[in-house]
JSON list of C-alpha atoms and ligand atoms in Angstrom, two decimals:
[
{"chain": "N", "resi": 1148, "resn": "UNK", "atom": "CA", "xyz": [37.70, -57.26, 235.23]},
{"chain": "N", "resi": 1149, "resn": "UNK", "atom": "CA", "xyz": [34.76, -59.29, 236.52]},
{"chain": "N", "resi": 1150, "resn": "UNK", "atom": "CA", "xyz": [31.84, -60.45, 234.39]},
{"chain": "N", "resi": 1151, "resn": "UNK", "atom": "CA", "xyz": [28.57, -61.36, 236.07]},
{"chain": "N", "resi": 1152, "resn": "UNK", "atom": "CA", "xyz": [27.40, -64.06, 233.73]},
{"chain": "N", "resi": 1153, "resn": "UNK", "atom": "CA", "xyz": [24.74, -66.70, 233.09]},
{"chain": "N", "resi": 1154, "resn": "UNK", "atom": "CA", "xyz": [25.69, -69.45, 230.70]},
{"chain": "N", "resi": 1155, "resn": "UNK", "atom": "CA", "xyz": [22.21, -69.76, 229.17]},
{"chain": "N", "resi": 1156, "resn": "UNK", "atom": "CA", "xyz": [22.18, -66.07, 228.22]},
{"chain": "N", "resi": 1157, "resn": "UNK", "atom": "CA", "xyz": [22.81, -64.89, 224.65]},
{"chain": "N", "resi": 1158, "resn": "UNK", "atom": "CA", "xyz": [23.56, -61.44, 226.07]},
{"chain": "N", "resi": 1159, "resn": "UNK", "atom": "CA", "xyz": [26.35, -62.84, 228.24]},
{"chain": "N", "resi": 1160, "resn": "UNK", "atom": "CA", "xyz": [27.62, -65.10, 225.44]},
{"chain": "N", "resi": 1161, "resn": "UNK", "atom": "CA", "xyz": [28.38, -62.13, 223.18]},
{"chain": "N", "resi": 1162, "resn": "UNK", "atom": "CA", "xyz": [30.43, -60.49, 225.94]},
{"chain": "N", "resi": 1163, "resn": "UNK", "atom": "CA", "xyz": [32.46, -63.62, 226.72]},
{"chain": "N", "resi": 1164, "resn": "UNK", "atom": "CA", "xyz": [33.14, -64.05, 222.99]},
{"chain": "N", "resi": 1165, "resn": "UNK", "atom": "CA", "xyz": [34.33, -60.46, 222.45]},
{"chain": "N", "resi": 1166, "resn": "UNK", "atom": "CA", "xyz": [36.59, -60.60, 225.52]},
{"chain": "N", "resi": 1167, "resn": "UNK", "atom": "CA", "xyz": [38.12, -63.85, 224.25]},
{"chain": "N", "resi": 1168, "resn": "UNK", "atom": "CA", "xyz": [38.49, -62.41, 220.74]},
{"chain": "N", "resi": 1169, "resn": "UNK", "atom": "CA", "xyz": [40.39, -59.45, 222.21]},
{"chain": "N", "resi": 1170, "resn": "UNK", "atom": "CA", "xyz": [42.45, -61.59, 224.60]},
{"chain": "N", "resi": 1171, "resn": "UNK", "atom": "CA", "xyz": [41.01, -59.76, 227.62]},
{"chain": "N", "resi": 1172, "resn": "UNK", "atom": "CA", "xyz": [40.89, -61.91, 230.76]},
{"chain": "N", "resi": 1173, "resn": "UNK", "atom": "CA", "xyz": [37.62, -61.83, 232.64]},
{"chain": "N", "resi": 1174, "resn": "UNK", "atom": "CA", "xyz": [36.89, -63.29, 236.02]},
{"chain": "N", "resi": 1175, "resn": "UNK", "atom": "CA", "xyz": [33.56, -65.00, 235.40]},
{"chain": "N", "resi": 1176, "resn": "UNK", "atom": "CA", "xyz": [31.03, -64.93, 238.21]},
{"chain": "N", "resi": 1177, "resn": "UNK", "atom": "CA", "xyz": [28.07, -67.16, 237.52]},
{"chain": "N", "resi": 1178, "resn": "UNK", "atom": "CA", "xyz": [24.78, -65.63, 238.65]},
{"chain": "N", "resi": 1179, "resn": "UNK", "atom": "CA", "xyz": [22.05, -68.11, 239.54]},
{"chain": "N", "resi": 1180, "resn": "UNK", "atom": "CA", "xyz": [19.09, -66.37, 237.91]},
{"chain": "N", "resi": 1181, "resn": "UNK", "atom": "CA", "xyz": [16.57, -69.10, 238.73]},
{"chain": "N", "resi": 1182, "resn": "UNK", "atom": "CA", "xyz": [17.78, -69.07, 242.32]},
{"chain": "N", "resi": 1183, "resn": "UNK", "atom": "CA", "xyz": [17.24, -65.29, 242.48]},
{"chain": "N", "resi": 1184, "resn": "UNK", "atom": "CA", "xyz": [20.87, -64.16, 242.87]},
{"chain": "N", "resi": 1185, "resn": "UNK", "atom": "CA", "xyz": [20.12, -61.33, 240.44]},
{"chain": "N", "resi": 1186, "resn": "UNK", "atom": "CA", "xyz": [17.56, -59.94, 242.90]},
{"chain": "N", "resi": 1187, "resn": "UNK", "atom": "CA", "xyz": [19.97, -59.62, 245.82]},
{"chain": "N", "resi": 1188, "resn": "UNK", "atom": "CA", "xyz": [20.69, -56.12, 247.15]},
{"chain": "N", "resi": 1189, "resn": "UNK", "atom": "CA", "xyz": [24.31, -56.57, 246.17]},
{"chain": "N", "resi": 1190, "resn": "UNK", "atom": "CA", "xyz": [23.47, -57.42, 242.57]},
{"chain": "N", "resi": 1191, "resn": "UNK", "atom": "CA", "xyz": [20.79, -54.73, 242.24]},
{"chain": "N", "resi": 1192, "resn": "UNK", "atom": "CA", "xyz": [23.27, -52.14, 243.45]},
{"chain": "N", "resi": 1193, "resn": "UNK", "atom": "CA", "xyz": [25.33, -52.94, 240.35]},
{"chain": "N", "resi": 1194, "resn": "UNK", "atom": "CA", "xyz": [22.44, -53.30, 237.93]},
{"chain": "N", "resi": 1195, "resn": "UNK", "atom": "CA", "xyz": [19.01, -52.16, 239.15]},
{"chain": "N", "resi": 1196, "resn": "UNK", "atom": "CA", "xyz": [17.50, -54.06, 236.20]},
{"chain": "N", "resi": 1197, "resn": "UNK", "atom": "CA", "xyz": [18.51, -57.31, 237.89]},
{"chain": "N", "resi": 1198, "resn": "UNK", "atom": "CA", "xyz": [19.94, -58.65, 234.65]},
{"chain": "N", "resi": 1199, "resn": "UNK", "atom": "CA", "xyz": [23.19, -60.15, 233.43]},
{"chain": "N", "resi": 1200, "resn": "UNK", "atom": "CA", "xyz": [25.67, -59.43, 231.98]},
{"chain": "N", "resi": 1201, "resn": "UNK", "atom": "CA", "xyz": [27.36, -56.84, 234.19]},
{"chain": "N", "resi": 1202, "resn": "UNK", "atom": "CA", "xyz": [31.01, -55.88, 233.83]},
{"chain": "N", "resi": 1203, "resn": "UNK", "atom": "CA", "xyz": [33.02, -54.47, 236.73]},
{"chain": "N", "resi": 1204, "resn": "UNK", "atom": "CA", "xyz": [36.36, -52.82, 235.96]},
{"chain": "N", "resi": 1205, "resn": "UNK", "atom": "CA", "xyz": [37.80, -51.54, 239.26]},
{"chain": "N", "resi": 1206, "resn": "UNK", "atom": "CA", "xyz": [35.19, -49.01, 240.41]},
{"chain": "N", "resi": 1207, "resn": "UNK", "atom": "CA", "xyz": [33.51, -48.77, 237.00]},
{"chain": "N", "resi": 1208, "resn": "UNK", "atom": "CA", "xyz": [30.31, -50.78, 236.53]},
{"chain": "N", "resi": 1209, "resn": "UNK", "atom": "CA", "xyz": [28.63, -51.19, 233.17]},
{"chain": "N", "resi": 1210, "resn": "UNK", "atom": "CA", "xyz": [25.58, -53.19, 232.07]},
{"chain": "N", "resi": 1211, "resn": "UNK", "atom": "CA", "xyz": [23.89, -53.78, 228.68]},
{"chain": "N", "resi": 1212, "resn": "UNK", "atom": "CA", "xyz": [25.86, -56.32, 226.67]},
{"chain": "N", "resi": 1213, "resn": "UNK", "atom": "CA", "xyz": [26.45, -54.16, 223.58]},
{"chain": "N", "resi": 1214, "resn": "UNK", "atom": "CA", "xyz": [27.68, -51.24, 225.68]},
{"chain": "N", "resi": 1215, "resn": "UNK", "atom": "CA", "xyz": [29.98, -53.65, 227.55]},
{"chain": "N", "resi": 1216, "resn": "UNK", "atom": "CA", "xyz": [31.37, -54.90, 224.24]},
{"chain": "N", "resi": 1217, "resn": "UNK", "atom": "CA", "xyz": [31.97, -51.37, 222.94]},
{"chain": "N", "resi": 1218, "resn": "UNK", "atom": "CA", "xyz": [33.85, -50.66, 226.18]},
{"chain": "N", "resi": 1219, "resn": "UNK", "atom": "CA", "xyz": [35.94, -53.82, 225.81]},
{"chain": "N", "resi": 1220, "resn": "UNK", "atom": "CA", "xyz": [36.65, -52.96, 222.16]},
{"chain": "N", "resi": 1221, "resn": "UNK", "atom": "CA", "xyz": [37.85, -49.50, 223.21]},
{"chain": "N", "resi": 1222, "resn": "UNK", "atom": "CA", "xyz": [40.55, -51.16, 225.31]},
{"chain": "N", "resi": 1223, "resn": "UNK", "atom": "CA", "xyz": [42.10, -52.57, 222.11]},
{"chain": "N", "resi": 1224, "resn": "UNK", "atom": "CA", "xyz": [41.31, -49.99, 219.41]},
{"chain": "N", "resi": 1225, "resn": "UNK", "atom": "CA", "xyz": [43.95, -51.46, 217.12]},
{"chain": "N", "resi": 1226, "resn": "UNK", "atom": "CA", "xyz": [41.70, -54.53, 216.66]},
{"chain": "N", "resi": 1227, "resn": "UNK", "atom": "CA", "xyz": [38.95, -52.35, 215.14]},
{"chain": "N", "resi": 1228, "resn": "UNK", "atom": "CA", "xyz": [36.02, -54.28, 216.62]},
{"chain": "N", "resi": 1229, "resn": "UNK", "atom": "CA", "xyz": [34.20, -50.98, 217.21]},
{"chain": "N", "resi": 1230, "resn": "UNK", "atom": "CA", "xyz": [36.00, -48.82, 214.66]},
{"chain": "N", "resi": 1231, "resn": "UNK", "atom": "CA", "xyz": [36.78, -45.12, 215.11]},
{"chain": "N", "resi": 1232, "resn": "UNK", "atom": "CA", "xyz": [36.13, -44.08, 211.51]},
{"chain": "N", "resi": 1233, "resn": "UNK", "atom": "CA", "xyz": [32.67, -42.42, 211.65]},
{"chain": "N", "resi": 1234, "resn": "UNK", "atom": "CA", "xyz": [31.13, -44.28, 208.72]},
{"chain": "N", "resi": 1235, "resn": "UNK", "atom": "CA", "xyz": [32.44, -47.67, 209.77]},
{"chain": "N", "resi": 1236, "resn": "UNK", "atom": "CA", "xyz": [31.31, -47.06, 213.34]},
{"chain": "N", "resi": 1237, "resn": "UNK", "atom": "CA", "xyz": [27.84, -45.95, 212.20]},
{"chain": "N", "resi": 1238, "resn": "UNK", "atom": "CA", "xyz": [27.48, -49.14, 210.16]},
{"chain": "N", "resi": 1239, "resn": "UNK", "atom": "CA", "xyz": [28.51, -51.28, 213.14]},
{"chain": "N", "resi": 1240, "resn": "UNK", "atom": "CA", "xyz": [26.09, -49.35, 215.38]},
{"chain": "N", "resi": 1241, "resn": "UNK", "atom": "CA", "xyz": [23.31, -49.71, 212.82]},
{"chain": "N", "resi": 1242, "resn": "UNK", "atom": "CA", "xyz": [23.52, -53.51, 213.08]},
{"chain": "N", "resi": 1243, "resn": "UNK", "atom": "CA", "xyz": [23.95, -53.42, 216.85]},
{"chain": "N", "resi": 1244, "resn": "UNK", "atom": "CA", "xyz": [20.74, -51.42, 217.28]},
{"chain": "N", "resi": 1245, "resn": "UNK", "atom": "CA", "xyz": [18.92, -53.53, 214.72]},
{"chain": "N", "resi": 1246, "resn": "UNK", "atom": "CA", "xyz": [19.91, -56.70, 216.53]},
{"chain": "N", "resi": 1247, "resn": "UNK", "atom": "CA", "xyz": [18.90, -55.24, 219.90]},
{"chain": "N", "resi": 1248, "resn": "UNK", "atom": "CA", "xyz": [15.54, -53.89, 218.76]},
{"chain": "N", "resi": 1249, "resn": "UNK", "atom": "CA", "xyz": [14.40, -56.17, 215.95]},
{"chain": "N", "resi": 1250, "resn": "UNK", "atom": "CA", "xyz": [16.12, -59.49, 215.32]},
{"chain": "N", "resi": 1251, "resn": "UNK", "atom": "CA", "xyz": [17.17, -60.25, 218.92]},
{"chain": "N", "resi": 1252, "resn": "UNK", "atom": "CA", "xyz": [13.79, -59.98, 220.63]},
{"chain": "N", "resi": 1253, "resn": "UNK", "atom": "CA", "xyz": [12.00, -61.94, 217.87]},
{"chain": "N", "resi": 1254, "resn": "UNK", "atom": "CA", "xyz": [14.56, -64.77, 217.98]},
{"chain": "N", "resi": 1255, "resn": "UNK", "atom": "CA", "xyz": [14.53, -64.78, 221.78]},
{"chain": "N", "resi": 1256, "resn": "UNK", "atom": "CA", "xyz": [10.73, -65.06, 221.95]},
{"chain": "N", "resi": 1257, "resn": "UNK", "atom": "CA", "xyz": [10.74, -67.90, 219.43]},
{"chain": "N", "resi": 1258, "resn": "UNK", "atom": "CA", "xyz": [13.51, -69.75, 221.29]},
{"chain": "N", "resi": 1259, "resn": "UNK", "atom": "CA", "xyz": [11.68, -69.25, 224.56]},
{"chain": "N", "resi": 1260, "resn": "UNK", "atom": "CA", "xyz": [8.43, -70.71, 223.22]},
{"chain": "N", "resi": 1261, "resn": "UNK", "atom": "CA", "xyz": [9.98, -73.55, 221.24]},
{"chain": "N", "resi": 1262, "resn": "UNK", "atom": "CA", "xyz": [12.81, -74.57, 223.54]},
{"chain": "N", "resi": 1263, "resn": "UNK", "atom": "CA", "xyz": [13.50, -72.73, 226.81]},
{"chain": "N", "resi": 1264, "resn": "UNK", "atom": "CA", "xyz": [9.95, -72.91, 228.16]},
{"chain": "N", "resi": 1265, "resn": "UNK", "atom": "CA", "xyz": [10.03, -76.71, 228.16]},
{"chain": "N", "resi": 1266, "resn": "UNK", "atom": "CA", "xyz": [13.63, -76.81, 229.38]},
{"chain": "N", "resi": 1267, "resn": "UNK", "atom": "CA", "xyz": [12.73, -74.69, 232.40]},
{"chain": "N", "resi": 1268, "resn": "UNK", "atom": "CA", "xyz": [9.43, -76.51, 233.01]},
{"chain": "N", "resi": 1269, "resn": "UNK", "atom": "CA", "xyz": [7.36, -73.45, 232.19]},
{"chain": "N", "resi": 1270, "resn": "UNK", "atom": "CA", "xyz": [4.61, -75.05, 230.13]},
{"chain": "N", "resi": 1271, "resn": "UNK", "atom": "CA", "xyz": [3.71, -75.60, 226.49]},
{"chain": "N", "resi": 1272, "resn": "UNK", "atom": "CA", "xyz": [4.52, -73.23, 223.63]},
{"chain": "N", "resi": 1273, "resn": "UNK", "atom": "CA", "xyz": [1.93, -70.55, 222.91]},
{"chain": "N", "resi": 1274, "resn": "UNK", "atom": "CA", "xyz": [1.14, -71.22, 219.25]},
{"chain": "N", "resi": 1275, "resn": "UNK", "atom": "CA", "xyz": [-0.07, -67.65, 218.67]},
{"chain": "N", "resi": 1276, "resn": "UNK", "atom": "CA", "xyz": [3.28, -66.26, 219.82]},
{"chain": "N", "resi": 1277, "resn": "UNK", "atom": "CA", "xyz": [5.18, -68.87, 217.82]},
{"chain": "N", "resi": 1278, "resn": "UNK", "atom": "CA", "xyz": [3.33, -67.98, 214.62]},
{"chain": "N", "resi": 1279, "resn": "UNK", "atom": "CA", "xyz": [3.72, -64.23, 215.07]},
{"chain": "N", "resi": 1280, "resn": "UNK", "atom": "CA", "xyz": [7.41, -64.44, 215.96]},
{"chain": "N", "resi": 1281, "resn": "UNK", "atom": "CA", "xyz": [8.22, -66.89, 213.17]},
{"chain": "N", "resi": 1282, "resn": "UNK", "atom": "CA", "xyz": [6.82, -64.31, 210.75]},
{"chain": "N", "resi": 1283, "resn": "UNK", "atom": "CA", "xyz": [8.99, -61.59, 212.32]},
{"chain": "N", "resi": 1284, "resn": "UNK", "atom": "CA", "xyz": [12.08, -63.80, 212.30]},
{"chain": "N", "resi": 1285, "resn": "UNK", "atom": "CA", "xyz": [11.57, -64.68, 208.61]},
{"chain": "N", "resi": 1286, "resn": "UNK", "atom": "CA", "xyz": [11.27, -61.01, 207.75]},
{"chain": "N", "resi": 1287, "resn": "UNK", "atom": "CA", "xyz": [14.37, -60.01, 209.75]},
{"chain": "N", "resi": 1288, "resn": "UNK", "atom": "CA", "xyz": [16.51, -62.89, 208.50]},
{"chain": "N", "resi": 1289, "resn": "UNK", "atom": "CA", "xyz": [15.73, -61.85, 204.93]},
{"chain": "N", "resi": 1290, "resn": "UNK", "atom": "CA", "xyz": [17.20, -58.44, 205.79]},
{"chain": "N", "resi": 1291, "resn": "UNK", "atom": "CA", "xyz": [20.31, -60.02, 207.30]},
{"chain": "N", "resi": 1292, "resn": "UNK", "atom": "CA", "xyz": [20.71, -62.20, 204.18]},
{"chain": "N", "resi": 1293, "resn": "UNK", "atom": "CA", "xyz": [20.79, -59.05, 202.03]},
{"chain": "N", "resi": 1294, "resn": "UNK", "atom": "CA", "xyz": [23.15, -57.32, 204.48]},
{"chain": "N", "resi": 1295, "resn": "UNK", "atom": "CA", "xyz": [25.65, -60.16, 204.22]},
{"chain": "N", "resi": 1296, "resn": "UNK", "atom": "CA", "xyz": [25.72, -60.37, 200.41]},
{"chain": "N", "resi": 1297, "resn": "UNK", "atom": "CA", "xyz": [29.35, -60.45, 199.18]},
{"chain": "N", "resi": 1298, "resn": "UNK", "atom": "CA", "xyz": [30.67, -59.88, 202.70]},
{"chain": "N", "resi": 1299, "resn": "UNK", "atom": "CA", "xyz": [32.50, -62.02, 205.21]},
{"chain": "N", "resi": 1300, "resn": "UNK", "atom": "CA", "xyz": [31.34, -59.80, 208.10]},
{"chain": "N", "resi": 1301, "resn": "UNK", "atom": "CA", "xyz": [28.26, -57.65, 208.48]},
{"chain": "N", "resi": 1302, "resn": "UNK", "atom": "CA", "xyz": [30.08, -54.28, 208.56]},
{"chain": "N", "resi": 1303, "resn": "UNK", "atom": "CA", "xyz": [32.87, -55.33, 206.18]},
{"chain": "N", "resi": 1304, "resn": "UNK", "atom": "CA", "xyz": [35.49, -56.17, 208.82]},
{"chain": "N", "resi": 1305, "resn": "UNK", "atom": "CA", "xyz": [34.88, -58.31, 211.88]},
{"chain": "N", "resi": 1306, "resn": "UNK", "atom": "CA", "xyz": [33.20, -56.19, 214.57]},
{"chain": "N", "resi": 1307, "resn": "UNK", "atom": "CA", "xyz": [31.18, -56.30, 217.77]},
{"chain": "N", "resi": 1308, "resn": "UNK", "atom": "CA", "xyz": [28.09, -56.35, 215.51]},
{"chain": "N", "resi": 1309, "resn": "UNK", "atom": "CA", "xyz": [28.99, -59.85, 214.27]},
{"chain": "N", "resi": 1310, "resn": "UNK", "atom": "CA", "xyz": [29.19, -61.11, 217.85]},
{"chain": "N", "resi": 1311, "resn": "UNK", "atom": "CA", "xyz": [25.93, -59.38, 218.81]},
{"chain": "N", "resi": 1312, "resn": "UNK", "atom": "CA", "xyz": [24.11, -60.88, 215.84]},
{"chain": "N", "resi": 1313, "resn": "UNK", "atom": "CA", "xyz": [25.63, -64.34, 216.18]},
{"chain": "N", "resi": 1314, "resn": "UNK", "atom": "CA", "xyz": [24.64, -64.76, 219.83]},
{"chain": "N", "resi": 1315, "resn": "UNK", "atom": "CA", "xyz": [21.03, -64.40, 218.74]},
{"chain": "N", "resi": 1316, "resn": "UNK", "atom": "CA", "xyz": [21.41, -67.72, 216.90]},
{"chain": "N", "resi": 1317, "resn": "UNK", "atom": "CA", "xyz": [22.63, -69.74, 219.88]},
{"chain": "N", "resi": 1318, "resn": "UNK", "atom": "CA", "xyz": [19.46, -71.85, 220.23]},
{"chain": "N", "resi": 1319, "resn": "UNK", "atom": "CA", "xyz": [18.60, -72.01, 216.52]},
{"chain": "N", "resi": 1320, "resn": "UNK", "atom": "CA", "xyz": [18.87, -75.81, 216.23]},
{"chain": "N", "resi": 1321, "resn": "UNK", "atom": "CA", "xyz": [16.77, -76.40, 219.36]},
{"chain": "N", "resi": 1322, "resn": "UNK", "atom": "CA", "xyz": [14.28, -73.76, 218.22]},
{"chain": "N", "resi": 1323, "resn": "UNK", "atom": "CA", "xyz": [13.83, -75.15, 214.72]},
{"chain": "N", "resi": 1324, "resn": "UNK", "atom": "CA", "xyz": [15.15, -72.02, 213.00]},
{"chain": "N", "resi": 1325, "resn": "UNK", "atom": "CA", "xyz": [16.34, -73.11, 209.58]},
{"chain": "N", "resi": 1326, "resn": "UNK", "atom": "CA", "xyz": [19.01, -71.30, 207.58]},
{"chain": "N", "resi": 1327, "resn": "UNK", "atom": "CA", "xyz": [18.57, -73.56, 204.53]},
{"chain": "N", "resi": 1328, "resn": "UNK", "atom": "CA", "xyz": [17.22, -70.74, 202.36]},
{"chain": "N", "resi": 1329, "resn": "UNK", "atom": "CA", "xyz": [19.70, -68.16, 203.69]},
{"chain": "N", "resi": 1330, "resn": "UNK", "atom": "CA", "xyz": [23.11, -69.07, 202.22]},
{"chain": "N", "resi": 1331, "resn": "UNK", "atom": "CA", "xyz": [24.82, -65.81, 203.20]},
{"chain": "N", "resi": 1332, "resn": "UNK", "atom": "CA", "xyz": [23.63, -66.07, 206.79]},
{"chain": "N", "resi": 1333, "resn": "UNK", "atom": "CA", "xyz": [24.55, -69.76, 206.98]},
{"chain": "N", "resi": 1334, "resn": "UNK", "atom": "CA", "xyz": [28.09, -69.13, 205.64]},
{"chain": "N", "resi": 1335, "resn": "UNK", "atom": "CA", "xyz": [28.59, -66.13, 207.94]},
{"chain": "N", "resi": 1336, "resn": "UNK", "atom": "CA", "xyz": [27.51, -67.94, 211.11]},
{"chain": "N", "resi": 1337, "resn": "UNK", "atom": "CA", "xyz": [29.70, -70.91, 210.20]},
{"chain": "N", "resi": 1338, "resn": "UNK", "atom": "CA", "xyz": [32.64, -68.50, 209.76]},
{"chain": "N", "resi": 1339, "resn": "UNK", "atom": "CA", "xyz": [32.00, -66.86, 213.13]},
{"chain": "N", "resi": 1340, "resn": "UNK", "atom": "CA", "xyz": [31.45, -70.15, 214.94]},
{"chain": "N", "resi": 1341, "resn": "UNK", "atom": "CA", "xyz": [34.78, -71.44, 213.56]},
{"chain": "N", "resi": 1342, "resn": "UNK", "atom": "CA", "xyz": [36.69, -68.76, 215.49]},
{"chain": "N", "resi": 1343, "resn": "UNK", "atom": "CA", "xyz": [38.48, -69.98, 218.58]},
{"chain": "N", "resi": 1344, "resn": "UNK", "atom": "CA", "xyz": [37.03, -67.11, 220.64]},
{"chain": "N", "resi": 1345, "resn": "UNK", "atom": "CA", "xyz": [33.51, -68.22, 219.80]},
{"chain": "N", "resi": 1346, "resn": "UNK", "atom": "CA", "xyz": [34.24, -71.90, 220.43]},
{"chain": "N", "resi": 1347, "resn": "UNK", "atom": "CA", "xyz": [35.67, -71.08, 223.87]},
{"chain": "N", "resi": 1348, "resn": "UNK", "atom": "CA", "xyz": [32.82, -68.71, 224.74]},
{"chain": "N", "resi": 1349, "resn": "UNK", "atom": "CA", "xyz": [30.29, -71.31, 223.62]},
{"chain": "N", "resi": 1350, "resn": "UNK", "atom": "CA", "xyz": [31.88, -74.24, 225.52]},
{"chain": "N", "resi": 1351, "resn": "UNK", "atom": "CA", "xyz": [29.79, -73.71, 228.70]},
{"chain": "N", "resi": 1352, "resn": "UNK", "atom": "CA", "xyz": [26.64, -73.49, 226.56]},
{"chain": "N", "resi": 1353, "resn": "UNK", "atom": "CA", "xyz": [27.47, -76.82, 224.94]},
{"chain": "N", "resi": 1354, "resn": "UNK", "atom": "CA", "xyz": [27.78, -78.32, 228.40]},
{"chain": "N", "resi": 1355, "resn": "UNK", "atom": "CA", "xyz": [24.48, -76.77, 229.44]},
{"chain": "N", "resi": 1356, "resn": "UNK", "atom": "CA", "xyz": [22.78, -78.21, 226.36]},
{"chain": "N", "resi": 1357, "resn": "UNK", "atom": "CA", "xyz": [24.44, -81.60, 226.78]},
{"chain": "N", "resi": 1358, "resn": "UNK", "atom": "CA", "xyz": [26.12, -81.37, 223.34]},
{"chain": "H", "resi": 2529, "resn": "GSH", "atom": "N1", "xyz": [19.48, -55.74, 227.03]},
{"chain": "H", "resi": 2529, "resn": "GSH", "atom": "C1", "xyz": [20.18, -56.51, 228.04]},
{"chain": "H", "resi": 2529, "resn": "GSH", "atom": "C2", "xyz": [19.37, -57.76, 228.31]},
{"chain": "H", "resi": 2529, "resn": "GSH", "atom": "C3", "xyz": [19.87, -58.53, 229.52]},
{"chain": "H", "resi": 2529, "resn": "GSH", "atom": "C4", "xyz": [18.97, -59.69, 229.84]},
{"chain": "H", "resi": 2529, "resn": "GSH", "atom": "O1", "xyz": [17.79, -59.76, 229.43]},
{"chain": "H", "resi": 2529, "resn": "GSH", "atom": "N2", "xyz": [19.51, -60.65, 230.60]},
{"chain": "H", "resi": 2529, "resn": "GSH", "atom": "C5", "xyz": [18.72, -61.79, 231.01]},
{"chain": "H", "resi": 2529, "resn": "GSH", "atom": "C6", "xyz": [19.45, -63.09, 230.67]},
{"chain": "H", "resi": 2529, "resn": "GSH", "atom": "S1", "xyz": [19.47, -63.33, 228.92]},
{"chain": "H", "resi": 2529, "resn": "GSH", "atom": "C7", "xyz": [18.53, -61.76, 232.52]},
{"chain": "H", "resi": 2529, "resn": "GSH", "atom": "O2", "xyz": [19.48, -61.49, 233.24]},
{"chain": "H", "resi": 2529, "resn": "GSH", "atom": "N3", "xyz": [17.33, -62.03, 232.99]},
{"chain": "H", "resi": 2529, "resn": "GSH", "atom": "C8", "xyz": [17.05, -62.11, 234.39]},
{"chain": "H", "resi": 2529, "resn": "GSH", "atom": "C9", "xyz": [15.73, -61.46, 234.76]},
{"chain": "H", "resi": 2529, "resn": "GSH", "atom": "O3", "xyz": [15.19, -60.71, 233.95]},
{"chain": "H", "resi": 2529, "resn": "GSH", "atom": "O4", "xyz": [15.27, -61.76, 235.86]},
{"chain": "H", "resi": 2529, "resn": "GSH", "atom": "C10", "xyz": [21.60, -56.83, 227.55]},
{"chain": "H", "resi": 2529, "resn": "GSH", "atom": "O5", "xyz": [21.81, -56.88, 226.34]},
{"chain": "H", "resi": 2529, "resn": "GSH", "atom": "O6", "xyz": [22.51, -56.99, 228.37]}
]
């Protein structure tokens, strides 16, 4: 299987991490987003959105990182990362959708303003956006803190939801997002980041960030 990837992307990070967790080998193809590789006819024929990640499995092409991860998880159902039991699966999906629609975009906007904008030479942070998104992030992280009470993993057992949520935190240090008042979130992310799959998936990000 081939993964069209960008190392700065939280959406690609969660796919690399799940593949590594499952022991699925991916051929990684780095897409130069700033250079416009994602706008080539060849790339747009795979994903008309012009976005990474994209997974190609023989003649099957799939985009949207959470859908890719559910597909990967279905290759190894015995690992239970996207469980078959209806209630467990609904709980995993609940957090996947919540991450995609609520937490993820707020964290991404804050990271963009506070960190990525300067890194890519795109100007100063917009303080109005920073203030609004910090408010959203605080509200969403309070929900995650409650969700993780007395649990090692967000849906009980380790699942694709943990990887989806965790990738949202990839620039937290650079974006000044503190977990000091969120002990459940802090312990959970530490647990996830201690996994070998995560460390290996994150290695190219560390290089990118000069860590
Ligand atoms: N909802 C998509 C988001 C994909 C996405 O936004 N990818 C970004 C990188 S993080 C991208 O490829 N951006 C290039 C562009 O929009 O030109 C997913 O989860 O896969």
